[in-house]
Each structure stands twice: as C-alpha cells, then as structure tokens.
Coordinates of C-alpha atoms and ligand atoms in Angstrom, one line a residue:
M170 CA 17.4 -8.5 19.6
K171 CA 17.2 -6.4 16.3
T172 CA 15.0 -7.7 13.5
P173 CA 17.0 -8.8 10.7
I174 CA 14.1 -7.5 8.5
P175 CA 15.8 -4.4 7.5
F176 CA 18.5 -6.4 6.1
Y177 CA 16.4 -8.9 4.2
L178 CA 15.0 -5.8 2.6
Q179 CA 19.0 -4.4 1.8
E180 CA 19.7 -8.0 0.5
I181 CA 16.7 -7.5 -1.8
L182 CA 18.1 -3.8 -2.9
T183 CA 21.7 -5.2 -3.7
K184 CA 20.6 -8.2 -5.9
V185 CA 18.3 -5.7 -8.0
R186 CA 20.5 -2.3 -8.0
D187 CA 23.1 -3.3 -11.0
N188 CA 20.1 -3.6 -13.1
R189 CA 20.4 -0.2 -15.3
D190 CA 17.9 -1.5 -17.7
G191 CA 14.7 0.9 -18.9
A192 CA 14.4 4.5 -18.4
V193 CA 12.9 7.8 -16.2
A194 CA 9.5 8.5 -17.8
D195 CA 10.0 11.8 -19.1
Y196 CA 6.2 12.5 -21.0
I197 CA 6.2 14.7 -18.1
P198 CA 9.1 17.1 -18.0
E199 CA 9.4 17.4 -14.3
L200 CA 9.6 13.4 -13.7
A201 CA 12.3 13.1 -16.3
K202 CA 14.5 15.2 -13.6
A203 CA 14.3 12.4 -11.3
E204 CA 17.3 10.9 -10.3
P205 CA 17.4 7.0 -11.8
E206 CA 19.7 5.6 -9.1
Y207 CA 17.1 6.0 -6.3
L208 CA 16.7 2.5 -5.0
G209 CA 14.3 1.9 -1.7
A210 CA 12.2 -0.5 0.2
A211 CA 9.7 -0.8 3.0
M212 CA 7.4 -3.3 4.1
C213 CA 4.3 -2.4 7.2
T214 CA 2.8 -5.4 8.8
T215 CA -1.2 -5.1 9.6
T216 CA 0.2 -5.1 13.3
G217 CA 2.0 -1.5 12.1
H218 CA 5.7 -2.7 12.1
V219 CA 7.6 -0.4 9.6
Y220 CA 10.5 -1.5 7.9
S221 CA 12.6 -0.3 5.2
A222 CA 16.0 0.0 3.4
G223 CA 17.8 2.0 0.8
D224 CA 16.2 5.4 -0.1
D225 CA 13.5 5.5 2.1
E226 CA 13.2 8.9 3.1
V227 CA 13.5 10.4 -0.3
E228 CA 10.3 11.5 -1.3
F229 CA 8.4 11.0 -5.2
T230 CA 5.1 11.7 -6.5
L231 CA 2.0 9.1 -6.4
Q232 CA 1.1 9.2 -10.0
S233 CA -1.0 6.2 -10.6
L234 CA -0.3 5.0 -7.2
S235 CA -3.2 7.2 -6.5
K236 CA -5.6 5.2 -8.3
P237 CA -6.6 2.2 -5.8
F238 CA -7.2 4.5 -3.1
V239 CA -9.1 7.1 -4.8
Y240 CA -11.4 4.6 -6.3
A241 CA -11.7 3.1 -2.6
L242 CA -12.8 6.5 -1.5
A243 CA -15.3 6.6 -4.0
L244 CA -16.4 3.5 -3.0
Q245 CA -16.6 4.2 0.5
E246 CA -18.3 7.4 0.0
L247 CA -20.8 6.0 -2.7
G248 CA -20.9 2.3 -2.5
L249 CA -20.3 0.0 -5.1
S250 CA -23.1 0.3 -7.5
A251 CA -23.2 4.4 -8.0
V252 CA -19.4 3.5 -8.6
R253 CA -19.8 0.8 -11.0
D254 CA -22.3 2.9 -13.2
I255 CA -19.6 5.5 -14.1
V256 CA -16.5 2.2 -14.0
G257 CA -16.0 -1.4 -14.9
M258 CA -13.9 -3.9 -13.0
E259 CA -12.4 -5.6 -15.9
P260 CA -8.7 -6.1 -16.9
S261 CA -8.3 -3.7 -20.0
G262 CA -5.3 -5.3 -20.9
E263 CA -4.4 -2.2 -22.4
A264 CA -1.3 0.7 -21.8
F265 CA -2.3 3.1 -18.9
N266 CA -3.1 6.0 -20.9
E267 CA -5.1 4.1 -23.9
L268 CA -7.8 6.2 -25.0
S269 CA -10.4 2.9 -24.3
L270 CA -14.1 2.9 -22.9
N271 CA -16.3 0.2 -23.2
R272 CA -18.2 -0.5 -26.3
D273 CA -21.8 -0.8 -25.4
D274 CA -22.1 1.7 -22.5
H275 CA -19.0 3.6 -22.4
R276 CA -17.6 3.4 -19.0
P277 CA -14.2 3.2 -18.7
V278 CA -13.2 -0.6 -18.4
N279 CA -11.9 -0.2 -15.0
P280 CA -10.1 2.7 -12.4
M281 CA -7.0 1.6 -12.8
I282 CA -6.3 3.2 -16.6
N283 CA -6.3 6.9 -16.7
A284 CA -10.4 7.1 -18.4
G285 CA -11.3 5.4 -15.2
A286 CA -9.7 6.9 -12.4
I287 CA -10.0 10.7 -14.1
A288 CA -13.5 9.3 -14.3
V289 CA -13.4 8.0 -10.4
T290 CA -11.8 11.3 -9.2
Q291 CA -15.0 13.3 -10.0
L292 CA -17.1 11.3 -8.0
I293 CA -14.9 12.5 -4.7
N294 CA -16.8 14.9 -2.2
G295 CA -19.7 14.6 -4.4
V296 CA -20.2 15.1 -8.1
D297 CA -20.9 18.8 -7.6
S298 CA -18.1 19.6 -5.6
E299 CA -15.9 22.6 -7.0
P300 CA -12.5 21.3 -7.7
A301 CA -10.7 22.9 -4.9
A302 CA -12.8 21.2 -2.2
R303 CA -12.4 17.9 -4.2
V304 CA -8.5 18.1 -4.0
E305 CA -8.2 19.3 -0.6
R306 CA -10.8 16.4 0.7
L307 CA -7.9 13.9 -1.6
R308 CA -5.0 15.6 0.1
T309 CA -6.1 15.0 3.6
Y310 CA -7.4 11.5 2.7
F311 CA -4.4 10.3 1.8
S312 CA -2.8 12.4 4.8
R313 CA -4.6 9.9 6.7
L314 CA -3.9 6.9 5.0
A315 CA 0.1 7.8 5.5
G316 CA -0.6 9.0 8.6
R317 CA 1.1 12.2 8.2
D318 CA 0.4 15.6 6.5
L319 CA 1.2 14.8 2.7
L320 CA 1.8 17.9 0.1
I321 CA 1.4 18.4 -3.5
D322 CA 3.6 19.0 -5.8
D323 CA 3.1 22.2 -7.5
A324 CA 6.0 22.0 -9.9
M325 CA 5.0 18.5 -11.1
R326 CA 1.1 19.5 -11.2
S327 CA 1.9 22.5 -13.5
S328 CA 4.3 20.5 -15.5
E329 CA 1.8 17.6 -16.0
L330 CA -1.0 20.3 -16.9
E331 CA 1.2 21.4 -19.8
V332 CA 1.2 18.2 -21.3
S333 CA -2.0 16.8 -20.5
E334 CA -3.5 16.6 -24.1
R335 CA -4.3 13.0 -24.2
N336 CA -6.0 12.9 -20.3
L337 CA -8.4 16.1 -21.7
S338 CA -8.9 13.9 -24.7
L339 CA -10.0 11.3 -22.5
A340 CA -12.0 13.8 -20.3
H341 CA -13.9 15.0 -23.3
M342 CA -14.9 11.5 -24.3
L343 CA -15.9 10.5 -20.6
R344 CA -18.2 13.9 -20.9
N345 CA -19.2 13.3 -24.5
Y346 CA -21.1 10.0 -22.9
D347 CA -22.2 11.8 -19.7
I348 CA -19.6 9.6 -17.5
I349 CA -18.6 12.6 -15.6
Q350 CA -20.2 16.0 -15.4
D351 CA -17.4 18.4 -14.2
E352 CA -15.7 20.4 -17.2
A353 CA -12.9 18.8 -19.0
H354 CA -9.9 20.8 -17.6
D355 CA -11.4 20.4 -14.4
A356 CA -11.8 16.8 -14.1
V357 CA -8.1 16.5 -15.4
S358 CA -6.8 19.0 -12.9
T359 CA -8.4 17.7 -10.2
Y360 CA -7.0 14.3 -11.1
V361 CA -3.4 15.4 -11.7
E362 CA -2.9 17.1 -8.0
Q363 CA -4.2 13.4 -6.7
C364 CA -1.1 12.2 -8.8
S365 CA 1.0 15.2 -7.6
I366 CA 0.7 14.2 -3.8
V367 CA 4.4 13.5 -2.2
V368 CA 5.3 10.2 -0.5
T369 CA 8.4 8.0 0.6
V370 CA 8.3 4.5 0.1
R371 CA 7.2 4.0 3.5
D372 CA 4.5 5.9 3.3
L373 CA 3.3 3.6 0.3
A374 CA 4.0 0.7 2.4
V375 CA 1.7 1.8 5.4
M376 CA -1.0 3.2 3.0
S377 CA -0.7 -0.5 1.0
A378 CA -1.2 -1.9 4.5
T379 CA -4.2 0.0 5.3
L380 CA -5.7 -2.2 2.4
A381 CA -4.1 -5.0 3.9
N382 CA -5.8 -4.4 7.3
G383 CA -9.1 -4.2 6.4
G384 CA -9.2 0.2 6.3
V385 CA -7.6 0.6 9.5
Q386 CA -4.1 2.5 9.5
P387 CA -2.3 -0.2 11.2
V388 CA 0.3 2.5 12.9
T389 CA -2.2 5.3 13.8
G390 CA -5.4 3.2 14.3
D391 CA -7.4 5.3 12.1
K392 CA -10.6 3.4 10.5
I393 CA -10.5 5.3 7.5
L394 CA -12.2 2.6 4.8
D395 CA -14.8 -0.7 4.9
A396 CA -13.2 -3.9 5.0
D397 CA -15.7 -5.0 2.2
V398 CA -14.2 -1.9 -0.2
C399 CA -11.0 -2.8 0.8
R400 CA -11.5 -6.5 -0.3
L401 CA -13.3 -4.9 -3.8
T402 CA -10.2 -2.5 -4.3
L403 CA -7.5 -5.2 -4.0
S404 CA -9.8 -7.3 -6.2
V405 CA -9.3 -4.7 -8.9
M406 CA -6.4 -4.2 -8.1
S407 CA -5.0 -7.8 -8.9
S408 CA -6.5 -8.0 -12.0
A409 CA -5.6 -4.9 -13.9
G410 CA -3.1 -2.9 -11.4
M411 CA -0.1 -3.9 -13.3
Y412 CA -1.9 -2.9 -16.9
D413 CA -1.2 -4.6 -19.4
G414 CA 1.4 -6.8 -17.9
A415 CA -1.3 -7.7 -14.9
G416 CA -1.4 -11.3 -16.5
R417 CA 2.2 -12.1 -16.3
W418 CA 2.5 -10.4 -13.0
M419 CA -0.1 -12.2 -11.5
A420 CA 1.3 -15.6 -12.2
E421 CA 5.2 -14.5 -11.8
V422 CA 4.8 -12.5 -8.3
G423 CA 1.2 -13.3 -7.2
I424 CA 1.2 -9.9 -5.1
P425 CA -2.3 -7.4 -5.6
A426 CA 0.1 -4.8 -6.7
K427 CA 0.0 -0.9 -8.3
S428 CA 2.7 1.3 -9.9
G429 CA 3.0 4.7 -10.5
V430 CA 5.3 6.4 -13.5
S431 CA 7.3 8.1 -10.6
G432 CA 8.7 4.5 -10.1
G433 CA 6.8 3.9 -6.8
L434 CA 5.6 0.4 -6.9
L435 CA 3.1 -1.1 -4.1
G436 CA 2.4 -4.6 -3.2
T437 CA -1.1 -5.5 -0.7
L438 CA -1.2 -8.9 1.0
P439 CA -4.4 -9.5 2.0
G440 CA -4.3 -9.5 6.1
Q441 CA -0.3 -9.4 6.5
L442 CA 1.4 -6.1 4.9
G443 CA 2.0 -3.9 2.5
V444 CA 5.0 -3.4 0.6
A445 CA 6.6 -1.0 -1.5
T446 CA 9.7 -0.1 -3.6
F447 CA 10.7 2.7 -5.3
S448 CA 13.0 3.3 -8.2
P449 CA 12.5 5.7 -11.1
R450 CA 13.5 3.8 -14.3
L451 CA 10.6 2.2 -16.0
N452 CA 10.2 -0.7 -18.6
K453 CA 8.1 -0.2 -21.9
E454 CA 5.0 -0.7 -20.0
G455 CA 5.8 1.8 -17.2
N456 CA 6.5 -0.5 -14.3
S457 CA 9.6 0.1 -12.6
V458 CA 12.0 -1.9 -13.8
R459 CA 14.3 -3.0 -10.5
G460 CA 10.7 -2.3 -8.4
V461 CA 9.6 -5.4 -10.6
D462 CA 12.6 -7.5 -9.9
A463 CA 12.3 -6.6 -6.4
F464 CA 8.8 -8.0 -6.0
K465 CA 9.5 -10.9 -7.8
L466 CA 12.3 -11.7 -5.4
L467 CA 10.5 -10.9 -2.2
S468 CA 7.1 -13.1 -3.6
K469 CA 10.0 -16.0 -3.9
D470 CA 12.4 -15.8 -1.1
M471 CA 9.7 -14.5 1.7
G472 CA 7.2 -17.1 0.0
L473 CA 4.6 -14.1 -0.6
H474 CA 2.7 -15.0 -3.9
L475 CA -0.7 -15.8 -3.4
M476 CA -1.9 -18.4 -5.3
S477 CA 1.3 -20.5 -3.1
T478 CA -0.3 -23.8 -2.6
D479 CA 2.8 -24.6 0.0
E480 CA 1.7 -22.5 3.0
R481 CA -1.7 -22.2 2.6
Y482 CA -2.8 -25.0 4.8
G483 CA -1.2 -23.8 8.1
V484 CA -1.8 -26.2 10.8
N485 CA -3.8 -28.7 11.7
P486 CA -6.6 -27.0 13.4
V487 CA -7.3 -30.6 15.7
R488 CA -4.5 -30.3 18.3
K489 CA -4.7 -33.3 19.7
V490 CA -7.5 -35.5 21.1
E491 CA -8.0 -36.9 24.5
Q492 CA -10.4 -39.6 25.6
D493 CA -11.7 -41.6 28.6
A494 CA -14.7 -43.3 29.1
E495 CA -16.6 -40.5 29.8
L496 CA -15.3 -37.9 28.1
T497 CA -13.5 -37.3 24.8
V498 CA -11.4 -33.8 24.9
I499 CA -10.8 -32.0 21.5
Y500 CA -7.8 -29.4 21.4
L501 CA -8.2 -26.9 18.5
Q502 CA -5.3 -24.7 17.4
G503 CA -4.7 -21.6 14.9
L504 CA -7.3 -19.4 13.1
I505 CA -10.5 -21.3 12.7
N506 CA -12.2 -20.3 9.6
F507 CA -14.3 -21.9 7.0
N508 CA -11.3 -24.4 6.1
A509 CA -10.2 -25.6 9.5
A510 CA -14.1 -25.8 10.9
E511 CA -14.6 -28.0 8.1
T512 CA -11.2 -30.1 9.1
I513 CA -12.7 -30.2 12.6
L514 CA -16.4 -31.5 11.8
Y515 CA -14.7 -34.3 9.2
E516 CA -12.9 -35.2 12.5
L517 CA -15.9 -35.2 14.5
M518 CA -18.0 -37.0 12.1
E519 CA -15.1 -39.6 11.6
S520 CA -14.9 -40.0 15.4
D521 CA -16.0 -42.6 18.0
F522 CA -16.6 -40.8 21.0
G523 CA -17.7 -43.7 23.2
E524 CA -20.4 -42.2 25.4
G525 CA -20.7 -39.2 27.9
T526 CA -19.9 -35.6 26.9
V527 CA -17.7 -34.2 24.0
V528 CA -15.8 -31.1 24.9
L529 CA -14.1 -28.1 22.6
E530 CA -11.0 -27.0 24.2
L531 CA -10.4 -23.3 22.4
S532 CA -7.7 -21.7 24.5
H533 CA -5.1 -22.6 22.2
I534 CA -7.2 -21.0 18.9
T535 CA -5.8 -17.8 17.5
G536 CA -9.1 -16.1 16.7
T537 CA -12.4 -17.3 14.6
N538 CA -14.2 -15.6 11.6
R539 CA -17.9 -15.9 11.8
M540 CA -18.2 -19.0 9.5
G541 CA -15.7 -20.9 11.8
R542 CA -18.1 -19.7 15.0
R543 CA -21.0 -21.2 13.1
M544 CA -19.9 -24.4 12.5
L545 CA -18.4 -25.4 15.4
K546 CA -21.4 -24.7 16.9
E547 CA -23.6 -26.3 14.2
G548 CA -21.2 -29.5 14.6
L549 CA -21.9 -29.5 18.5
R550 CA -25.6 -29.3 18.4
R551 CA -25.5 -32.0 15.9
I552 CA -23.2 -34.0 18.6
R553 CA -25.6 -33.1 21.6
E554 CA -28.7 -34.1 18.9
S555 CA -26.8 -37.8 18.5
G556 CA -27.0 -37.9 22.7
F557 CA -23.8 -36.8 24.1
D558 CA -23.6 -33.5 26.7
I559 CA -21.1 -31.1 25.3
A560 CA -19.2 -28.1 26.2
I561 CA -16.6 -25.5 25.4
V562 CA -13.0 -24.4 27.4
D563 CA -12.9 -21.1 26.0
P564 CA -10.8 -19.0 28.5
D565 CA -10.2 -16.4 25.9
G566 CA -13.9 -15.7 25.2
E567 CA -13.6 -16.6 21.6
L568 CA -16.9 -18.2 21.4
E569 CA -18.4 -14.7 22.5
D570 CA -22.1 -15.5 21.1
R571 CA -22.9 -19.3 22.0
T572 CA -26.1 -19.4 21.0
M573 CA -26.5 -22.4 18.2
S574 CA -28.8 -22.5 15.9
D575 CA -32.0 -24.2 18.0
G576 CA -31.5 -20.8 20.5
T577 CA -29.8 -22.4 23.1
K578 CA -26.2 -22.0 24.5
V579 CA -23.5 -24.0 23.9
P580 CA -22.6 -24.8 27.8
K581 CA -18.9 -23.5 29.1
G582 CA -16.6 -25.3 31.0
E583 CA -13.4 -24.7 33.2
P584 CA -10.5 -26.4 32.7
E585 CA -10.7 -28.2 35.7
D586 CA -13.7 -29.4 34.9
Y587 CA -12.5 -31.8 32.3
A588 CA -9.7 -34.0 33.7
I589 CA -8.7 -36.6 31.4
N590 CA -6.7 -39.2 33.9
G591 CA -6.4 -36.6 36.6
E592 CA -4.7 -33.8 34.2
P593 CA -6.6 -30.9 33.8
V594 CA -7.2 -29.7 30.3
Ligands
LIG88 N1 -0.2 11.2 -13.8 C1 0.1 10.1 -14.9 C2 -0.9 10.2 -16.2 O1 -2.0 10.4 -15.9 C3 0.1 8.9 -14.3 C4 0.5 7.8 -14.9 C5 0.5 6.3 -14.1 O2 1.4 6.6 -13.0 N2 1.1 5.6 -14.4 O3 -0.1 9.8 -17.3

C-alpha cells in the first residue's frame, strides 16, 4: 500500500498555490533574492514518519524559526528560573522587531520577539562563552534536532549584519539594563548566525516533531530536551509564536506555531505531529501568506485544531463489563489518563458488584500516565476496602508498579483465572 499522506499535503498545496498576495521580505538584501514561487509542506509524526510535498528539498534560513528551539536549549541548560530572570512569558501583541522591554523590570516580554531572542541566545553555552563557541554549540544543537549536519548561510549572515541597526539598538537597550553581558555587536552577530542556519521544510517538520515528542528526536531517537522544557516552549509558542497575529492564529488554526521571515512556518501538535510549510511571500505581520492558508486548511481538513472539542474524548475507557454471581470483569481500553480514569472510577462508584471479585482487565489499553495509574490503583484499593477481592489482568505489564497507597500490591491474575460463562477473559 502507498500512504495517502503526501497526496493530502499536495492537495493542500494545490489549494493555496494561487494566492500570490504578500511580498518576499526585503529588509535583508539577501532574503529579497528568494524565489517567491517556492511552495512546500512536510509533516513528521512522533513515531518518526516523515511526509512531504512540493519544494521539499529547497533550503532556506531559519530566521525566527530558530527562536523557540534556542529558548528550549536555554531552559535545558539553565532551568526556568534563570531563563525567566532575563525574559518573560507573556504575549507582546507587537511586531517581532518591536523596541519593547517590560516597563518595571526591563526584561523582554517573551523569547519569540527579537529583544527576547537576542537575550536568550547569549545564555547559550554559558554567559561567558566566546561568540564563536556559542555559535558552534547552536549549530550542533540544530543539527541534532534536524538529524543531519546543518550549515550557516554566510551570505545571509553578512547581509543581515549590514542592516542590523534595529537589532543592535535592542542589544544596546538590553545591555543598558544588564539583561545581557555581551557586547551589543557580539550579541546580535551570534543571533544573526543562528537565524542564518539553513534547513528544508522536512528538517523543520522533524525539529518541530521533536518538541511534540517530549524532546526525543523521533527519527534518530536522540534525546535532546526534557519533556518539561518542551511543554514550556510550546506554551510560549502558542501565545506568542505568531506575534501580533497570535490570538487570531490560535482561534483560526489552533496549532502552536512559529514563523520566520524566510517564509518558513512550523506548527507543533503535542504528542502527535510536527508540521511545516515553506513559501516566501509574507503578510504584513511577517508570516508566510500561503503558509498561513495551508495551516488553516490542515487544521480544518485534518481536524488538528488543539482546542477542538469534536474528537477530544476519544474512546470510552470502559470497553465492556461482564458479570456473574461471584465475579465482575471490567474491560478497559484506550489511553488511561486522568480523564479516562475519572470515567472508570465514576462507573465503578455507580456499579453494583454483588459480591466476590472485581477484576480490571487491561489487555486492550494503549497506555497509561502517572495520574491514570494512581487513580486506578486507588479505585481498586477502595473496592477492596468495601469487602471485595480485587485483581488485574495485565499481560503487557502496563501497571508495572502495583503498590497501592496502603503499601500492599494489586494482585495480578491470568485471563484464564477469571472465566465468565466458561469463557476466559
Ligand atoms: N533575523 C530576522 C530578524 O531579526 C528574523 C526575523 C523573523 O524571522 N521574524 O529580523
């Protein structure tokens, strides 16, 4: 069988191709040379499957797409409190290059605007790092995220440095308030190098899927970031990734995202997917016109809106209940998280078990999280307290730690131990 996914992506590209609104960024002379017609899309699942369509091998510079990843690296290297000392987590509602710092403590409001990104970059590799060592640390980090060796576009880097008055003034402001220690020129130059790292739309999708996957690069299996770091990064991306368009973006598309003036756009669906598009013409907010269109379609057609309540509830975690005079077997299914466990416990509370033994049968569940496991065990303990025998059937060992809150263990049985009407469970 041939997978239909590249075909879906192609279909979306076909639908957005004719929109020639907007213009290629030209404030960096080298960026103005971009071919405006390029159009590509890619998707990477947290299981490491990569799909793409259109101009998926064309290379372009990261620009602001680098910002969430460098923020993540700073969180990984230094922890939240040190990073929060120099940059906030609030949406700015302003353009990416706004000359803005917090009124009271002079920190940049978030790491997605240039002021915040310049401040965050100078934390990497230790605040005392030489600029060259810092750049190399960034380049190797991005290479691990992409799963291949990435290079810096020298022409882009020097072109941007020549027109960096605005970013330099941000760096001077940051230095003035002791937010950064680097010389303003060094701070901007490091930041510009990070912006000039070259990727394809497929790289972007894989990098984004690494954030979706709790920091494990899903293709190489390389553990790059902690899950907590990814959660924080995605949170900030969701409120500030699209600059002054961030609120409308969340409403219309509902995928935490980040754009870059090169025309790249990446979106991350936690636990599911990294998505990326590439099309160089930008709208007035600096976001790719056809990229935004493509994300709207992706979100709608593929049902990817994070706030969608349509498909949120998944399967009923109670698959079926079988009972005879002495035995009640409750078959569970799907992912047992807080939500699922609540449904199960509610059902247990409402049930009339008669007497004898209550068994939770786990062979059809797809997984558990900590809270789900804790709640299941506590439910079982309480059932036992009210006079029943309890057990689980757990052939895959999903409930590895069977110790309950009173220190005793949930008894584990084999399917054949619990036959109802002569049928083993
Ligand atoms: N290097 C660019 C700048 O600082 C990045 C901006 C962006 O992609 N939004 O102006």
